[in-house]
Every structure is written in structure tokens, then in C-alpha cells.
Backbone atoms as SQL, in Angstrom:
CREATE TABLE atoms (id INTEGER PRIMARY KEY, chain TEXT, resi INTEGER, resn TEXT, atom TEXT, x REAL, y REAL, z REAL);
INSERT INTO atoms VALUES
  (1, 'A', 1, 'MET', 'N', 0.751, -1.632, -0.303),
  (2, 'A', 1, 'MET', 'CA', 0.052, -0.328, 0.022),
  (3, 'A', 1, 'MET', 'C', 0.960, 1.297, 0.002),
  (4, 'A', 2, 'THR', 'N', 0.450, 2.215, -0.904),
  (5, 'A', 2, 'THR', 'CA', 1.283, 2.958, -0.741),
  (6, 'A', 2, 'THR', 'C', 0.531, 4.751, -0.573),
  (7, 'A', 3, 'VAL', 'N', 1.363, 5.521, 0.329),
  (8, 'A', 3, 'VAL', 'CA', 0.612, 6.220, 1.071),
  (9, 'A', 3, 'VAL', 'C', 0.846, 7.621, 0.657),
  (10, 'A', 4, 'LYS', 'N', 0.208, 8.573, -0.186),
  (11, 'A', 4, 'LYS', 'CA', 0.937, 9.387, -0.161),
  (12, 'A', 4, 'LYS', 'C', 0.215, 11.018, 0.338),
  (13, 'A', 5, 'ALA', 'N', 1.631, 11.882, 0.354),
  (14, 'A', 5, 'ALA', 'CA', 1.403, 12.713, 1.246),
  (15, 'A', 5, 'ALA', 'C', 0.971, 14.184, 0.677),
  (16, 'A', 6, 'LEU', 'N', 0.005, 14.546, 1.250),
  (17, 'A', 6, 'LEU', 'CA', -1.022, 15.720, 1.010),
  (18, 'A', 6, 'LEU', 'C', -0.263, 17.048, 0.909),
  (19, 'A', 7, 'LYS', 'N', -0.243, 17.578, -0.306),
  (20, 'A', 7, 'LYS', 'CA', 0.009, 18.834, -0.549),
  (21, 'A', 7, 'LYS', 'C', -0.644, 19.816, -0.071),
  (22, 'A', 8, 'VAL', 'N', -0.082, 20.576, 1.586),
  (23, 'A', 8, 'VAL', 'CA', -0.789, 21.641, 2.310),
  (24, 'A', 8, 'VAL', 'C', 0.458, 23.176, 1.411),
  (25, 'A', 9, 'ASP', 'N', -0.511, 23.876, 1.268),
  (26, 'A', 9, 'ASP', 'CA', 0.123, 25.303, 0.912),
  (27, 'A', 9, 'ASP', 'C', -0.034, 25.975, 2.626),
  (28, 'A', 10, 'PRO', 'N', 1.013, 26.810, 2.305),
  (29, 'A', 10, 'PRO', 'CA', 1.625, 27.355, 3.718),
  (30, 'A', 10, 'PRO', 'C', 0.356, 28.584, 3.852),
  (31, 'A', 11, 'PRO', 'N', -0.243, 28.751, 4.733),
  (32, 'A', 11, 'PRO', 'CA', -1.193, 29.833, 4.952),
  (33, 'A', 11, 'PRO', 'C', -0.981, 31.072, 4.373),
  (34, 'A', 12, 'ALA', 'N', -1.590, 31.635, 3.722),
  (35, 'A', 12, 'ALA', 'CA', -1.442, 33.233, 3.201),
  (36, 'A', 12, 'ALA', 'C', -0.643, 34.338, 3.948),
  (37, 'A', 13, 'GLU', 'N', -0.059, 34.995, 3.850),
  (38, 'A', 13, 'GLU', 'CA', 0.309, 35.651, 4.645),
  (39, 'A', 13, 'GLU', 'C', -0.774, 37.074, 4.104),
  (40, 'A', 14, 'LYS', 'N', -0.863, 37.696, 5.447),
  (41, 'A', 14, 'LYS', 'CA', -1.873, 38.872, 5.590),
  (42, 'A', 14, 'LYS', 'C', -1.122, 39.761, 5.037),
  (43, 'A', 15, 'PRO', 'N', -1.916, 41.040, 4.280),
  (44, 'A', 15, 'PRO', 'CA', -1.503, 42.207, 3.894),
  (45, 'A', 15, 'PRO', 'C', -0.535, 42.918, 4.873),
  (46, 'A', 16, 'VAL', 'N', 0.327, 43.595, 4.851),
  (47, 'A', 16, 'VAL', 'CA', 0.663, 44.838, 5.651),
  (48, 'A', 16, 'VAL', 'C', 0.101, 45.651, 5.465),
  (49, 'A', 17, 'LYS', 'N', -0.299, 46.876, 6.815),
  (50, 'A', 17, 'LYS', 'CA', -1.175, 47.535, 7.441),
  (51, 'A', 17, 'LYS', 'C', -1.047, 48.417, 6.080),
  (52, 'A', 18, 'SER', 'N', -1.308, 49.875, 5.636),
  (53, 'A', 18, 'SER', 'CA', -1.371, 50.592, 5.023),
  (54, 'A', 18, 'SER', 'C', -1.075, 51.803, 6.691),
  (55, 'A', 19, 'PRO', 'N', 0.078, 52.438, 6.650),
  (56, 'A', 19, 'PRO', 'CA', 0.600, 53.547, 8.038),
  (57, 'A', 19, 'PRO', 'C', -0.511, 54.652, 7.801),
  (58, 'A', 20, 'CYS', 'N', -1.382, 54.782, 6.402),
  (59, 'A', 20, 'CYS', 'CA', -2.546, 56.107, 6.427),
  (60, 'A', 20, 'CYS', 'C', -3.067, 56.403, 8.246),
  (61, 'A', 21, 'ILE', 'N', -2.936, 57.841, 8.295),
  (62, 'A', 21, 'ILE', 'CA', -3.635, 58.360, 9.713),
  (63, 'A', 21, 'ILE', 'C', -4.886, 58.987, 9.354),
  (64, 'A', 22, 'SER', 'N', -5.366, 59.122, 8.012),
  (65, 'A', 22, 'SER', 'CA', -6.414, 59.818, 7.340),
  (66, 'A', 22, 'SER', 'C', -5.500, 61.989, 7.739),
  (67, 'A', 23, 'VAL', 'N', -4.434, 61.935, 7.440),
  (68, 'A', 23, 'VAL', 'CA', -3.875, 62.988, 7.738),
  (69, 'A', 23, 'VAL', 'C', -3.277, 63.355, 6.191),
  (70, 'A', 24, 'CYS', 'N', -4.112, 63.983, 5.097),
  (71, 'A', 24, 'CYS', 'CA', -3.498, 63.067, 3.593),
  (72, 'A', 24, 'CYS', 'C', -3.255, 64.885, 3.162),
  (73, 'A', 25, 'ALA', 'N', -1.820, 65.083, 3.321),
  (74, 'A', 25, 'ALA', 'CA', -1.340, 66.554, 3.022),
  (75, 'A', 25, 'ALA', 'C', 0.347, 65.932, 2.704),
  (76, 'A', 26, 'LEU', 'N', 0.257, 66.129, 1.254),
  (77, 'A', 26, 'LEU', 'CA', 1.699, 66.024, 0.903),
  (78, 'A', 26, 'LEU', 'C', 2.065, 67.701, 0.960),
  (79, 'A', 27, 'ASN', 'N', 3.443, 67.391, 1.083),
  (80, 'A', 27, 'ASN', 'CA', 4.107, 68.776, 1.358),
  (81, 'A', 27, 'ASN', 'C', 5.419, 68.975, 0.121),
  (82, 'A', 28, 'MET', 'N', 5.914, 70.061, 0.117),
  (83, 'A', 28, 'MET', 'CA', 6.804, 70.409, -1.032),
  (84, 'A', 28, 'MET', 'C', 7.766, 69.411, -1.417),
  (85, 'A', 29, 'GLN', 'N', 8.141, 68.276, -0.447),
  (86, 'A', 29, 'GLN', 'CA', 9.096, 66.884, -1.272),
  (87, 'A', 29, 'GLN', 'C', 7.873, 65.947, -1.769),
  (88, 'A', 30, 'ASP', 'N', 6.873, 66.368, -1.730),
  (89, 'A', 30, 'ASP', 'CA', 5.802, 65.237, -2.054),
  (90, 'A', 30, 'ASP', 'C', 5.920, 63.944, -1.182),
  (91, 'A', 31, 'ILE', 'N', 5.851, 64.317, 0.058),
  (92, 'A', 31, 'ILE', 'CA', 5.808, 63.444, 1.396),
  (93, 'A', 31, 'ILE', 'C', 4.317, 64.184, 2.011),
  (94, 'A', 32, 'CYS', 'N', 3.961, 62.872, 2.247),
  (95, 'A', 32, 'CYS', 'CA', 2.263, 63.238, 3.213),
  (96, 'A', 32, 'CYS', 'C', 2.991, 63.552, 4.525),
  (97, 'A', 33, 'GLU', 'N', 2.314, 64.413, 5.010),
  (98, 'A', 33, 'GLU', 'CA', 2.716, 64.845, 6.214),
  (99, 'A', 33, 'GLU', 'C', 2.018, 63.975, 7.630),
  (100, 'A', 34, 'GLY', 'N', 0.933, 63.048, 7.163),
  (101, 'A', 34, 'GLY', 'CA', 0.586, 62.220, 8.067),
  (102, 'A', 34, 'GLY', 'C', 1.317, 61.031, 8.296),
  (103, 'A', 35, 'CYS', 'N', 1.658, 59.757, 6.876),
  (104, 'A', 35, 'CYS', 'CA', 2.135, 58.691, 7.194),
  (105, 'A', 35, 'CYS', 'C', 3.543, 58.668, 6.491),
  (106, 'A', 36, 'PHE', 'N', 4.017, 60.273, 5.945),
  (107, 'A', 36, 'PHE', 'CA', 5.415, 60.181, 5.540),
  (108, 'A', 36, 'PHE', 'C', 5.582, 59.345, 3.956),
  (109, 'A', 37, 'ARG', 'N', 4.659, 58.637, 3.561),
  (110, 'A', 37, 'ARG', 'CA', 4.847, 58.236, 2.407),
  (111, 'A', 37, 'ARG', 'C', 4.843, 59.393, 1.377),
  (112, 'A', 38, 'SER', 'N', 5.574, 59.296, 0.225),
  (113, 'A', 38, 'SER', 'CA', 5.722, 59.589, -1.011),
  (114, 'A', 38, 'SER', 'C', 3.850, 59.703, -1.971),
  (115, 'A', 39, 'GLY', 'N', 4.001, 60.626, -2.541),
  (116, 'A', 39, 'GLY', 'CA', 2.917, 60.430, -3.862),
  (117, 'A', 39, 'GLY', 'C', 3.011, 59.245, -4.390),
  (118, 'A', 40, 'MET', 'N', 3.413, 58.808, -4.819),
  (119, 'A', 40, 'MET', 'CA', 4.283, 57.356, -5.585),
  (120, 'A', 40, 'MET', 'C', 3.972, 56.066, -4.869),
  (121, 'A', 41, 'GLU', 'N', 4.662, 56.386, -3.387),
  (122, 'A', 41, 'GLU', 'CA', 4.308, 55.069, -2.765),
  (123, 'A', 41, 'GLU', 'C', 2.605, 55.054, -2.708),
  (124, 'A', 42, 'ILE', 'N', 2.135, 56.477, -2.273),
  (125, 'A', 42, 'ILE', 'CA', 0.786, 56.135, -1.618),
  (126, 'A', 42, 'ILE', 'C', -0.210, 55.237, -3.056),
  (127, 'A', 43, 'SER', 'N', 0.291, 55.736, -3.985),
  (128, 'A', 43, 'SER', 'CA', -0.479, 54.882, -5.410),
  (129, 'A', 43, 'SER', 'C', -0.148, 54.385, -5.181),
  (130, 'A', 44, 'ARG', 'N', 0.758, 53.557, -4.941),
  (131, 'A', 44, 'ARG', 'CA', 1.535, 52.009, -5.732),
  (132, 'A', 44, 'ARG', 'C', 0.836, 51.307, -4.536),
  (133, 'A', 45, 'TRP', 'N', 0.758, 51.600, -3.504),
  (134, 'A', 45, 'TRP', 'CA', 0.717, 50.417, -2.178),
  (135, 'A', 45, 'TRP', 'C', -0.238, 49.680, -2.790),
  (136, 'A', 46, 'GLY', 'N', -0.930, 49.631, -3.150),
  (137, 'A', 46, 'GLY', 'CA', -2.164, 48.222, -3.143),
  (138, 'A', 46, 'GLY', 'C', -1.806, 47.511, -3.566),
  (139, 'A', 47, 'THR', 'N', -0.653, 47.345, -5.187),
  (140, 'A', 47, 'THR', 'CA', -0.520, 46.285, -5.533),
  (141, 'A', 47, 'THR', 'C', 1.197, 45.914, -5.345),
  (142, 'A', 48, 'MET', 'N', 1.676, 46.859, -4.237),
  (143, 'A', 48, 'MET', 'CA', 3.175, 46.290, -3.504),
  (144, 'A', 48, 'MET', 'C', 2.827, 45.056, -3.139),
  (145, 'A', 49, 'SER', 'N', 4.039, 44.421, -3.282),
  (146, 'A', 49, 'SER', 'CA', 4.104, 43.238, -2.351),
  (147, 'A', 49, 'SER', 'C', 4.434, 43.522, -0.790),
  (148, 'A', 50, 'ASN', 'N', 3.988, 42.099, 0.228),
  (149, 'A', 50, 'ASN', 'CA', 4.216, 42.987, 1.210),
  (150, 'A', 50, 'ASN', 'C', 5.981, 43.233, 1.369),
  (151, 'A', 51, 'ASP', 'N', 6.790, 42.274, 1.238),
  (152, 'A', 51, 'ASP', 'CA', 8.183, 42.727, 1.438),
  (153, 'A', 51, 'ASP', 'C', 8.512, 44.286, 0.889),
  (154, 'A', 52, 'GLU', 'N', 7.933, 44.622, -0.314),
  (155, 'A', 52, 'GLU', 'CA', 8.133, 46.275, -0.596),
  (156, 'A', 52, 'GLU', 'C', 7.261, 47.131, 0.069),
  (157, 'A', 53, 'ARG', 'N', 5.988, 46.575, 0.743),
  (158, 'A', 53, 'ARG', 'CA', 5.415, 47.557, 2.102),
  (159, 'A', 53, 'ARG', 'C', 6.491, 47.918, 3.007),
  (160, 'A', 54, 'ARG', 'N', 6.994, 46.875, 3.509),
  (161, 'A', 54, 'ARG', 'CA', 7.816, 46.794, 4.919),
  (162, 'A', 54, 'ARG', 'C', 8.994, 47.636, 4.162),
  (163, 'A', 55, 'ALA', 'N', 9.859, 48.093, 3.273),
  (164, 'A', 55, 'ALA', 'CA', 10.556, 48.698, 2.933),
  (165, 'A', 55, 'ALA', 'C', 10.084, 50.003, 2.704),
  (166, 'A', 56, 'VAL', 'N', 9.235, 50.120, 2.581),
  (167, 'A', 56, 'VAL', 'CA', 8.548, 51.799, 2.282),
  (168, 'A', 56, 'VAL', 'C', 8.179, 52.043, 3.747),
  (169, 'A', 57, 'LEU', 'N', 7.341, 51.032, 4.434),
  (170, 'A', 57, 'LEU', 'CA', 7.494, 51.637, 6.253),
  (171, 'A', 57, 'LEU', 'C', 8.924, 52.056, 6.772),
  (172, 'A', 58, 'LYS', 'N', 9.752, 51.352, 6.223),
  (173, 'A', 58, 'LYS', 'CA', 11.476, 51.539, 6.905),
  (174, 'A', 58, 'LYS', 'C', 11.602, 52.902, 6.248),
  (175, 'A', 59, 'GLU', 'N', 11.858, 53.729, 5.419),
  (176, 'A', 59, 'GLU', 'CA', 11.758, 54.564, 4.601),
  (177, 'A', 59, 'GLU', 'C', 10.784, 55.727, 5.640),
  (178, 'A', 60, 'CYS', 'N', 9.982, 55.687, 5.537),
  (179, 'A', 60, 'CYS', 'CA', 8.576, 56.352, 6.346),
  (180, 'A', 60, 'CYS', 'C', 9.226, 56.679, 8.022),
  (181, 'A', 61, 'THR', 'N', 9.591, 55.820, 8.323),
  (182, 'A', 61, 'THR', 'CA', 9.960, 55.896, 9.555),
  (183, 'A', 61, 'THR', 'C', 11.311, 56.936, 9.770),
  (184, 'A', 62, 'GLU', 'N', 12.018, 56.548, 8.725),
  (185, 'A', 62, 'GLU', 'CA', 13.169, 57.236, 8.729),
  (186, 'A', 62, 'GLU', 'C', 12.633, 58.690, 8.488),
  (187, 'A', 63, 'ARG', 'N', 12.151, 58.957, 7.546),
  (188, 'A', 63, 'ARG', 'CA', 11.942, 60.277, 7.251),
  (189, 'A', 63, 'ARG', 'C', 11.067, 60.977, 8.297),
  (190, 'A', 64, 'ALA', 'N', 10.100, 60.558, 9.120),
  (191, 'A', 64, 'ALA', 'CA', 9.745, 60.802, 10.305),
  (192, 'A', 64, 'ALA', 'C', 10.640, 61.210, 11.412),
  (193, 'A', 65, 'ARG', 'N', 11.706, 60.630, 11.497),
  (194, 'A', 65, 'ARG', 'CA', 12.649, 60.388, 12.258),
  (195, 'A', 65, 'ARG', 'C', 13.843, 61.862, 12.012),
  (196, 'A', 66, 'GLN', 'N', 13.497, 62.093, 10.492),
  (197, 'A', 66, 'GLN', 'CA', 14.646, 63.049, 9.886),
  (198, 'A', 66, 'GLN', 'C', 13.998, 64.305, 10.539),
  (199, 'A', 67, 'ARG', 'N', 12.698, 64.533, 10.190),
  (200, 'A', 67, 'ARG', 'CA', 11.607, 66.033, 10.701),
  (201, 'A', 67, 'ARG', 'C', 11.350, 65.705, 11.902),
  (202, 'A', 68, 'GLY', 'N', 11.988, 64.972, 12.957),
  (203, 'A', 68, 'GLY', 'CA', 11.689, 65.345, 14.244),
  (204, 'A', 68, 'GLY', 'C', 10.294, 64.981, 14.798),
  (205, 'A', 69, 'ARG', 'N', 9.330, 64.376, 14.177),
  (206, 'A', 69, 'ARG', 'CA', 8.480, 63.421, 14.477),
  (207, 'A', 69, 'ARG', 'C', 8.445, 62.505, 15.623),
  (208, 'A', 70, 'ILE', 'N', 9.054, 61.650, 15.427),
  (209, 'A', 70, 'ILE', 'CA', 9.745, 60.509, 16.189),
  (210, 'A', 70, 'ILE', 'C', 11.737, 60.261, 16.631),
  (211, 'A', 71, 'TRP', 'N', 11.829, 60.136, 17.483),
  (212, 'A', 71, 'TRP', 'CA', 12.763, 59.681, 18.012),
  (213, 'A', 71, 'TRP', 'C', 13.260, 58.495, 18.641);
């Protein structure tokens, strides 16, 4: 008797949540004053992979730090 192993797909990863806080105002450098994403990052968010989103969040944190919003 041959036993076949069942192929089980790993659970799907949940999408990385948007950093939007509903304070949508792009400054002169095209950076949102609420979430610190660029206009391009905001527009592409829905099509980004989770890895891309994590990279954007890292950039957002650095931008916020540079502006003295976090330390």
C-alpha cells in the first residue's frame, strides 16, 4: 500500500497594513505629513508586495525621524 503525502499550502500572509492616519497632505517634497509616504508610494501601495511595503515603512520611519516627529 502506497501512502501519498498531502500537499498543504502555507497559510497566506496577511497584507501589511497601510500607515495612513487620514491626515493626507503632501508637502513640497511630495511627502505626506500624516504617514510620511511619497505620492508615488501612496499610489502604488495597493499593488506592492509585503516586502515592498515593509521597505516603504522603513523609509517612512526614517523620514519621520529626520523631521523630528519620532526619535
